[in-house]
Short mmCIF file of C-alpha atoms and ligand atoms in Angstrom, two decimals:
data_model
loop_
_atom_site.label_atom_id
_atom_site.label_comp_id
_atom_site.label_asym_id
_atom_site.label_seq_id
_atom_site.Cartn_x
_atom_site.Cartn_y
_atom_site.Cartn_z
CA MET A 1 -0.01 0.00 0.00
CA VAL A 2 1.24 3.52 -0.75
CA ALA A 3 1.90 5.94 2.05
CA ASN A 4 -0.98 8.36 2.25
CA ASN A 5 1.27 11.36 1.70
CA VAL A 6 1.43 10.60 -2.04
CA LEU A 7 -2.20 11.51 -2.26
CA SER A 8 -2.32 14.16 0.40
CA ALA A 9 0.74 16.13 -0.87
CA ALA A 10 -1.66 18.29 -2.84
CA PRO A 11 -5.36 18.95 -2.25
CA LEU A 12 -7.33 16.08 -3.74
CA ASN A 13 -9.15 18.32 -6.12
CA ASN A 14 -6.36 20.69 -7.12
CA ASP A 15 -7.43 20.62 -10.78
CA GLY A 16 -10.37 22.69 -9.62
CA LEU A 17 -12.75 20.14 -11.15
CA SER A 18 -15.51 18.00 -9.85
CA SER A 19 -16.60 14.55 -10.97
CA SER A 20 -18.78 14.05 -14.04
CA ASN A 21 -21.40 12.78 -11.66
CA THR A 22 -21.04 15.28 -8.86
CA ASN A 23 -23.92 14.03 -6.72
CA ALA A 24 -23.01 10.37 -6.72
CA PRO A 25 -20.44 9.15 -4.20
CA LEU A 26 -17.55 7.86 -6.27
CA GLN A 27 -16.37 5.21 -3.82
CA ASN A 28 -18.38 2.34 -5.20
CA SER A 29 -19.08 3.34 -8.75
CA PHE A 30 -17.18 2.63 -11.94
CA ILE A 31 -14.74 5.31 -13.08
CA ASN A 32 -14.60 5.81 -16.82
CA LEU A 33 -11.02 6.55 -17.97
CA ASP A 34 -11.58 4.98 -21.38
CA GLN A 35 -12.50 8.05 -23.42
CA GLY A 36 -10.04 10.74 -24.49
CA ASP A 37 -11.93 13.74 -23.10
CA THR A 38 -9.86 16.83 -22.25
CA VAL A 39 -11.73 18.43 -19.34
CA LEU A 40 -8.55 18.86 -17.23
CA PHE A 41 -8.03 22.25 -18.88
CA GLU A 42 -11.47 23.53 -17.88
CA SER A 43 -10.15 25.33 -14.77
CA TYR A 44 -7.83 27.49 -16.89
CA TRP A 45 -10.62 28.47 -19.28
CA ARG A 46 -12.97 29.22 -16.38
CA LYS A 47 -10.55 31.96 -15.36
CA MET A 48 -10.66 33.33 -18.92
CA SER A 49 -14.42 32.92 -19.43
CA ASP A 50 -15.25 36.57 -20.09
CA GLU A 51 -12.29 37.25 -22.38
CA CYS A 52 -13.25 34.22 -24.50
CA ALA A 53 -16.97 34.96 -24.74
CA VAL A 54 -18.34 35.52 -28.26
CA VAL A 55 -21.66 37.09 -29.24
CA ILE A 56 -23.13 36.11 -32.61
CA LYS A 57 -26.10 38.10 -33.82
CA GLY A 58 -29.06 36.59 -35.67
CA CYS A 59 -28.14 38.38 -38.88
CA GLU A 60 -24.58 37.00 -38.96
CA LEU A 61 -22.95 33.89 -40.50
CA LEU A 62 -25.73 32.94 -42.92
CA SER A 63 -23.57 32.08 -45.90
CA TYR A 64 -21.81 28.79 -46.57
CA VAL A 65 -18.89 30.79 -47.98
CA SER A 66 -16.16 32.53 -45.98
CA ASP A 67 -13.39 33.40 -48.43
CA ASN A 68 -13.61 32.59 -52.12
CA ALA A 69 -9.93 33.40 -52.60
CA SER A 70 -8.86 30.54 -50.32
CA VAL A 71 -8.47 26.88 -51.35
CA CYS A 72 -10.51 26.10 -48.26
CA TRP A 73 -13.26 28.58 -49.08
CA PHE A 74 -15.46 27.84 -46.04
CA MET A 75 -12.64 28.72 -43.61
CA LYS A 76 -12.95 32.11 -41.88
CA PRO A 77 -9.83 34.18 -42.60
CA GLU A 78 -9.51 35.11 -38.90
CA LEU A 79 -9.32 31.42 -38.00
CA ARG A 80 -6.62 30.79 -40.64
CA ASP A 81 -4.63 33.79 -39.41
CA VAL A 82 -4.77 32.84 -35.74
CA ILE A 83 -3.79 29.22 -36.52
CA LYS A 84 -0.66 30.58 -38.21
CA ARG A 85 -0.09 32.99 -35.33
CA LEU A 86 -0.33 30.18 -32.78
CA HIS A 87 2.15 27.96 -34.64
CA ALA A 88 4.54 30.90 -34.98
CA LEU A 89 4.25 31.57 -31.23
CA VAL A 90 4.83 27.94 -30.21
CA GLY A 91 7.30 27.11 -33.00
CA ASN A 92 5.91 23.59 -33.45
CA ALA A 93 5.05 23.71 -37.17
CA GLU A 94 6.00 25.54 -40.35
CA THR A 95 2.98 27.15 -41.95
CA GLN A 96 4.76 29.32 -44.55
CA ASP A 97 4.54 27.03 -47.56
CA GLY A 98 1.40 25.19 -46.51
CA HIS A 99 -2.29 25.53 -47.27
CA ILE A 100 -4.55 25.38 -44.24
CA VAL A 101 -7.65 23.20 -44.54
CA ILE A 102 -10.04 23.04 -41.61
CA GLY A 103 -12.34 20.17 -40.70
CA ASN A 104 -14.92 19.01 -38.18
CA GLY A 105 -12.20 17.86 -35.80
CA SER A 106 -9.06 16.28 -37.15
CA THR A 107 -11.19 13.13 -37.47
CA GLN A 108 -12.88 14.53 -40.59
CA LEU A 109 -9.50 15.69 -41.88
CA PHE A 110 -8.15 12.17 -41.47
CA HIS A 111 -10.93 10.87 -43.77
CA ALA A 112 -10.25 13.78 -46.14
CA SER A 113 -6.50 12.96 -46.18
CA LEU A 114 -7.15 9.31 -47.03
CA PHE A 115 -9.45 10.37 -49.85
CA ALA A 116 -7.04 12.99 -51.21
CA LEU A 117 -3.90 10.83 -51.04
CA SER A 118 -5.50 7.68 -52.44
CA SER A 119 -7.45 9.36 -55.21
CA SER A 120 -4.17 10.80 -56.48
CA SER A 121 -2.75 7.30 -56.92
CA ASN A 122 -2.77 5.10 -60.02
CA SER A 123 -3.05 1.91 -58.02
CA PRO A 124 -5.85 -0.41 -59.29
CA ASN A 125 -6.30 -1.77 -55.75
CA PRO A 126 -7.17 0.02 -52.52
CA ILE A 127 -4.04 1.63 -51.00
CA ASN A 128 -2.81 0.05 -47.77
CA VAL A 129 -3.15 2.30 -44.73
CA VAL A 130 -0.76 1.46 -41.90
CA ALA A 131 0.50 2.82 -38.57
CA ALA A 132 3.07 1.36 -36.17
CA SER A 133 1.43 -0.38 -33.22
CA PRO A 134 0.36 0.64 -30.71
CA TYR A 135 -1.63 3.02 -32.95
CA TYR A 136 -4.57 5.33 -32.20
CA SER A 137 -7.63 3.07 -31.94
CA GLY A 138 -9.65 5.33 -34.22
CA TYR A 139 -7.54 4.72 -37.35
CA PRO A 140 -8.63 1.15 -38.29
CA ASP A 141 -12.37 1.82 -37.83
CA GLU A 142 -12.27 5.21 -39.53
CA THR A 143 -10.33 3.77 -42.48
CA ASP A 144 -12.67 0.85 -43.05
CA ILE A 145 -16.07 2.27 -42.12
CA VAL A 146 -17.22 2.91 -45.71
CA CYS A 147 -15.37 -0.12 -47.21
CA SER A 148 -13.78 2.29 -49.70
CA SER A 149 -12.39 0.99 -52.96
CA LEU A 150 -9.63 3.62 -52.69
CA TYR A 151 -7.98 2.59 -49.41
CA LYS A 152 -8.08 -0.11 -46.76
CA TRP A 153 -6.66 -0.65 -43.29
CA SER A 154 -3.59 -2.91 -43.43
CA GLY A 155 -2.47 -2.95 -39.80
CA ASP A 156 0.88 -2.56 -38.11
CA ALA A 157 3.43 -0.56 -40.12
CA LYS A 158 6.27 -2.41 -38.36
CA VAL A 159 5.39 -5.69 -40.10
CA TYR A 160 4.14 -4.26 -43.41
CA ASP A 161 6.10 -5.88 -46.26
CA LYS A 162 3.87 -5.68 -49.34
CA ASN A 163 5.30 -4.36 -52.56
CA GLU A 164 2.27 -2.11 -53.00
CA GLU A 165 1.41 1.53 -52.45
CA TYR A 166 0.81 2.57 -48.89
CA ILE A 167 -0.10 5.49 -46.64
CA GLU A 168 1.61 5.53 -43.26
CA ILE A 169 0.20 7.51 -40.36
CA VAL A 170 2.90 8.86 -38.08
CA THR A 171 1.51 10.05 -34.74
CA SER A 172 3.97 11.97 -32.60
CA PRO A 173 3.73 12.11 -29.62
CA ASN A 174 1.83 8.91 -30.06
CA ASN A 175 -1.62 8.02 -28.76
CA PRO A 176 -1.70 5.70 -26.72
CA ASP A 177 1.92 5.37 -25.49
CA GLY A 178 3.34 8.91 -25.78
CA SER A 179 6.36 7.81 -27.86
CA LEU A 180 7.99 10.21 -30.32
CA ARG A 181 7.85 8.74 -33.78
CA ARG A 182 9.14 8.77 -37.34
CA PRO A 183 7.97 6.74 -40.33
CA VAL A 184 8.98 3.08 -40.14
CA VAL A 185 7.98 1.45 -43.44
CA ASN A 186 10.50 3.38 -45.57
CA LYS A 187 13.38 2.03 -43.46
CA LYS A 188 12.23 -1.52 -43.96
CA LEU A 189 11.26 -1.42 -47.64
CA GLY A 190 13.67 1.29 -48.74
CA ARG A 191 10.95 3.26 -50.56
CA GLU A 192 8.77 6.18 -49.52
CA GLY A 193 5.02 5.90 -49.20
CA LYS A 194 2.58 8.69 -48.61
CA LEU A 195 2.62 10.07 -45.10
CA ILE A 196 0.06 11.63 -42.79
CA HIS A 197 1.67 13.23 -39.73
CA ASP A 198 -0.90 13.35 -36.94
CA LEU A 199 0.58 15.95 -34.57
CA ALA A 200 -2.46 16.30 -32.29
CA TYR A 201 -0.20 16.17 -29.20
CA TYR A 202 2.79 18.17 -30.45
CA TRP A 203 2.15 21.05 -28.05
CA PRO A 204 4.32 22.25 -25.15
CA HIS A 205 2.04 21.05 -22.32
CA TYR A 206 2.57 17.44 -23.51
CA THR A 207 6.10 17.37 -24.85
CA PRO A 208 9.17 19.57 -25.40
CA ILE A 209 9.02 21.47 -28.68
CA THR A 210 12.35 20.49 -30.21
CA HIS A 211 11.84 21.53 -33.85
CA LYS A 212 9.41 23.13 -36.29
CA ALA A 213 7.58 20.21 -37.92
CA ASN A 214 7.58 20.64 -41.68
CA HIS A 215 5.93 17.62 -43.32
CA ASP A 216 3.80 17.32 -46.46
CA LEU A 217 0.55 16.74 -44.62
CA MET A 218 0.21 17.54 -40.92
CA LEU A 219 -2.95 17.26 -38.81
CA PHE A 220 -3.64 19.32 -35.68
CA THR A 221 -6.69 19.65 -33.50
CA PHE A 222 -8.23 22.30 -31.25
CA SER A 223 -9.40 19.36 -29.07
CA LYS A 224 -5.93 18.53 -27.80
CA CYS A 225 -4.34 21.97 -28.09
CA THR A 226 -6.67 23.95 -25.81
CA GLY A 227 -8.94 21.11 -24.67
CA HIS A 228 -12.06 22.31 -26.54
CA SER A 229 -12.95 18.93 -28.07
CA GLY A 230 -16.65 19.84 -28.18
CA SER A 231 -16.10 22.62 -30.74
CA ARG A 232 -15.00 20.02 -33.32
CA ILE A 233 -12.32 22.10 -35.01
CA GLY A 234 -9.21 20.60 -36.55
CA TRP A 235 -6.79 21.83 -39.19
CA ALA A 236 -4.40 20.38 -41.72
CA ILE A 237 -1.27 22.06 -43.07
CA VAL A 238 -0.80 20.75 -46.58
CA LYS A 239 2.11 21.52 -48.93
CA ASP A 240 0.60 20.27 -52.19
CA MET A 241 -2.19 22.53 -53.47
CA ASP A 242 -3.92 19.63 -55.31
CA ILE A 243 -4.05 17.57 -52.14
CA ALA A 244 -5.42 20.57 -50.21
CA LYS A 245 -8.08 21.02 -52.92
CA LYS A 246 -9.07 17.36 -52.77
CA MET A 247 -9.30 17.49 -48.99
CA THR A 248 -11.52 20.56 -49.26
CA ARG A 249 -13.68 18.74 -51.81
CA TYR A 250 -14.09 15.79 -49.44
CA ILE A 251 -15.25 18.09 -46.62
CA VAL A 252 -17.65 19.84 -48.97
CA MET A 253 -19.13 16.49 -50.07
CA ASN A 254 -19.32 15.35 -46.46
CA SER A 255 -20.61 18.42 -44.59
CA ILE A 256 -20.42 21.47 -46.93
CA GLY A 257 -17.86 23.05 -44.67
CA VAL A 258 -17.44 23.58 -40.92
CA SER A 259 -19.78 25.45 -38.57
CA LYS A 260 -18.95 29.15 -38.59
CA GLU A 261 -20.09 29.46 -34.98
CA SER A 262 -17.43 26.91 -34.03
CA GLN A 263 -14.84 28.65 -36.18
CA THR A 264 -15.63 31.99 -34.54
CA ARG A 265 -15.28 30.54 -31.02
CA ALA A 266 -12.08 28.65 -31.83
CA ALA A 267 -10.56 31.77 -33.40
CA LYS A 268 -11.47 33.84 -30.35
CA ILE A 269 -10.01 31.34 -27.86
CA MET A 270 -6.77 31.00 -29.85
CA GLU A 271 -6.56 34.78 -30.12
CA VAL A 272 -6.94 35.17 -26.35
CA LEU A 273 -4.25 32.51 -25.86
CA CYS A 274 -1.80 34.25 -28.24
CA ASP A 275 -2.61 37.72 -26.80
CA SER A 276 -1.84 36.53 -23.28
CA TYR A 277 1.67 35.48 -24.37
CA ASP A 278 2.25 38.70 -26.32
CA GLN A 279 1.12 40.70 -23.32
CA ASN A 280 3.50 38.79 -21.07
CA PHE A 281 6.44 39.26 -23.42
CA LYS A 282 5.69 42.97 -23.70
CA LEU A 283 5.44 43.47 -19.96
CA GLY A 284 8.39 41.18 -19.36
CA SER A 285 6.18 39.66 -16.67
CA LYS A 286 6.57 36.13 -15.44
CA ASN A 287 3.89 36.49 -12.80
CA SER A 288 0.82 35.06 -14.41
CA GLU A 289 0.82 31.41 -15.39
CA LEU A 290 -0.21 31.16 -19.02
CA PHE A 291 -2.12 28.37 -20.70
CA PHE A 292 0.65 25.97 -21.74
CA GLU A 293 2.59 26.40 -18.47
CA TYR A 294 -0.56 26.02 -16.36
CA SER A 295 -1.74 22.93 -18.25
CA LYS A 296 1.70 21.37 -18.24
CA ARG A 297 1.90 21.79 -14.46
CA LEU A 298 -1.45 19.98 -14.01
CA ILE A 299 -0.51 17.08 -16.31
CA LYS A 300 2.96 16.81 -14.79
CA GLU A 301 1.52 16.66 -11.26
CA ARG A 302 -0.79 13.85 -12.34
CA TRP A 303 2.07 11.91 -13.92
CA GLU A 304 4.25 12.30 -10.83
CA LYS A 305 1.49 11.04 -8.54
CA LEU A 306 0.67 8.18 -10.87
CA ARG A 307 4.32 7.10 -11.08
CA GLU A 308 4.59 7.05 -7.28
CA VAL A 309 1.42 4.99 -6.87
CA ILE A 310 2.43 2.57 -9.63
CA LYS A 311 5.86 2.11 -8.06
CA GLU A 312 4.26 1.04 -4.80
CA ASN A 313 1.47 -0.96 -6.40
CA GLY A 314 3.85 -3.40 -8.06
CA ASP A 315 1.38 -4.95 -10.53
CA LEU A 316 1.74 -2.44 -13.38
CA ILE A 317 4.47 -0.81 -15.47
CA LEU A 318 4.49 2.68 -17.07
CA PRO A 319 6.65 3.72 -20.03
CA LYS A 320 9.57 6.12 -19.44
CA PHE A 321 10.25 9.13 -21.63
CA PRO A 322 13.53 10.82 -22.50
CA GLY A 323 13.94 14.48 -21.55
CA ALA A 324 14.70 17.22 -24.10
CA TYR A 325 15.15 20.96 -24.26
CA CYS A 326 11.92 22.77 -25.14
CA ASN A 327 12.43 25.74 -27.46
CA PHE A 328 9.11 27.21 -26.30
CA THR A 329 9.42 27.02 -22.50
CA LYS A 330 13.21 27.40 -22.65
CA GLU A 331 13.78 24.56 -20.23
CA SER A 332 14.47 20.82 -20.35
CA SER A 333 11.52 18.63 -19.68
CA GLU A 334 10.05 15.15 -20.03
CA THR A 335 7.06 14.21 -22.15
CA TYR A 336 3.78 14.13 -20.16
CA PRO A 337 1.35 12.38 -22.47
CA ALA A 338 -2.41 12.81 -22.46
CA PHE A 339 -2.76 9.05 -21.88
CA ALA A 340 -1.00 6.56 -19.65
CA TRP A 341 -0.17 3.24 -21.28
CA LEU A 342 -0.24 0.71 -18.46
CA MET A 343 1.20 -2.78 -18.80
CA CYS A 344 0.46 -5.62 -16.39
CA LYS A 345 3.67 -7.12 -15.05
CA LYS A 346 2.12 -10.58 -15.13
CA ASP A 347 0.71 -11.99 -18.33
CA GLU A 348 -2.85 -10.93 -17.59
CA ASP A 349 -5.57 -8.95 -19.27
CA GLY A 350 -5.17 -5.27 -18.29
CA VAL A 351 -8.79 -4.28 -18.80
CA SER A 352 -10.07 -7.18 -16.62
CA TYR A 353 -7.50 -6.34 -13.96
CA LEU A 354 -8.60 -2.70 -13.77
CA GLU A 355 -12.31 -3.59 -13.96
CA LYS A 356 -12.22 -6.39 -11.40
CA GLU A 357 -9.73 -4.94 -8.94
CA LEU A 358 -10.48 -1.22 -9.23
CA LYS A 359 -13.80 -0.77 -10.99
CA VAL A 360 -12.00 1.35 -13.58
CA LEU A 361 -12.95 1.32 -17.26
CA ALA A 362 -9.96 1.60 -19.58
CA ARG A 363 -9.31 0.86 -23.27
CA SER A 364 -7.74 -2.49 -24.10
CA GLY A 365 -4.40 -2.79 -25.87
CA ASN A 366 -6.22 -4.99 -28.41
CA ARG A 367 -7.86 -1.86 -29.81
CA PHE A 368 -4.43 -0.32 -30.47
CA GLY A 369 -2.99 -3.34 -32.27
CA SER A 370 -1.15 -4.48 -29.11
CA GLY A 371 -1.78 -7.37 -26.80
CA PRO A 372 -4.41 -7.30 -23.98
CA ARG A 373 -1.73 -6.89 -21.32
CA CYS A 374 -1.64 -3.16 -22.02
CA THR A 375 -4.43 -0.68 -21.38
CA ARG A 376 -4.82 3.05 -21.97
CA ILE A 377 -6.19 5.44 -19.39
CA ASN A 378 -7.03 9.11 -19.87
CA MET A 379 -4.75 11.51 -17.96
CA LEU A 380 -6.96 14.54 -18.77
CA SER A 381 -10.13 13.28 -17.07
CA ARG A 382 -12.06 15.06 -14.31
CA GLY A 383 -10.17 15.68 -11.06
CA ASP A 384 -12.39 13.57 -8.80
CA ASP A 385 -12.27 10.62 -11.19
CA PHE A 386 -8.50 10.73 -11.50
CA HIS A 387 -7.87 11.08 -7.77
CA GLU A 388 -10.32 8.30 -6.94
CA PHE A 389 -8.42 6.15 -9.48
CA LEU A 390 -5.12 6.90 -7.69
CA LYS A 391 -6.71 6.16 -4.32
CA ARG A 392 -8.00 2.79 -5.52
CA LEU A 393 -4.69 1.93 -7.12
CA SER A 394 -2.83 2.73 -3.93
CA ASN A 395 -5.22 0.70 -1.77
CA ILE A 396 -5.56 -2.17 -4.20
CA LYS A 397 -4.42 -4.87 -1.83
CA GLU A 398 -7.12 -3.83 0.68
CA ILE A 399 -10.08 -3.11 -1.57
CA SER A 400 -12.50 -5.82 -2.47
CA TYR A 401 -15.64 -4.85 -4.31
N1 PMP B 1 -5.69 11.97 -33.70
C1 PMP B 1 -5.35 11.53 -32.49
C2 PMP B 1 -3.98 10.97 -32.31
C3 PMP B 1 -6.25 11.58 -31.44
O1 PMP B 1 -5.91 11.13 -30.24
C4 PMP B 1 -7.55 12.11 -31.68
C5 PMP B 1 -8.59 12.19 -30.60
N2 PMP B 1 -8.51 11.32 -29.56
C6 PMP B 1 -7.86 12.56 -32.94
C7 PMP B 1 -6.91 12.48 -33.93
C8 PMP B 1 -9.22 13.13 -33.26
O2 PMP B 1 -9.36 14.41 -32.72
P1 PMP B 1 -10.59 15.38 -33.05
O3 PMP B 1 -11.26 15.62 -31.75
O4 PMP B 1 -9.97 16.63 -33.59
O5 PMP B 1 -11.47 14.73 -34.06
#
């Protein structure tokens, strides 16, 4: 059992959040850490509520069109501009030679990327879509849902050996295990395929910003950057104009664009975020904790507590991450992923272990192309849920439900 000071070192609810089910006592109920919700950041945005408020009048935003001069004509210019401003501020991606295409979350842009890349190919067969395991559990289902004749899911990139065209998804930092990644198929086969770089988590609260990413097709999402998953805004930075046009066409066929109300809100929140840094630089003030620093502190605290509890628990293993210098925060740091990838020390099923022993719902390694020994839990869940999880984990030898 873990000494109680691990859990009492900080107030239990120091994320400033309450449980999803505030009236129900958590002690005996199931805790859901399966989904990738991002509510941990809510306490920061509560402090900024008024600054981020937007008013949209009844006479505004009627048209489908935002900017006929842009490849992505339904994108509001102020959203495009603030996306570029945010990347310039953080230094995590090159936007100079890229076209920005927005989507209903990066999920829709993933579908659009598959369509654009595969419809530009001469292959008579569906193109193989691969990612190195453990890969984000959404990719296989999203790839195969419409049984497209253009592309098909072909599993783990590490074992892919077909002499056929392929698209490799490179997710860095990776969901579920937080690893930093590069393409793997080209090394094995000695030839380049088409690449989608999913950089949803390449932001300074999760990982040191070591370079400006500059790939042909990069996906980002508002969901993981600021935590506003519910707004459903994602963006792609695409070098090839034809690919950007095809992606835009896909989104038009699928949803005739992206809600302008959502675009307006996302643009406002990103503007407030960028302004707060500009203001700080101007004033030379280090007093107020800004979004990325605040969020990083919360995630880091959770990781530190989880590592302590896991060390004492003895049944589970967590991955370790190398440190690196972050060009944005100007300090060396570890990666603090949005998910913890837990492996059972013994050869047992991780999901059953967590469900039976702790009444915790987690996502099985099977869904990520790994074995059932591993499970993924959400590190950005509500404060009460996360702390109850730690409490159960630390008392595991004594609890019996
Ligand atoms: N890519 C990765 C790696 C993700 O983890 C997620 C969400 N869990 C997505 C894409 C989809 O994000 P969005 O909310 O923008 O659709």
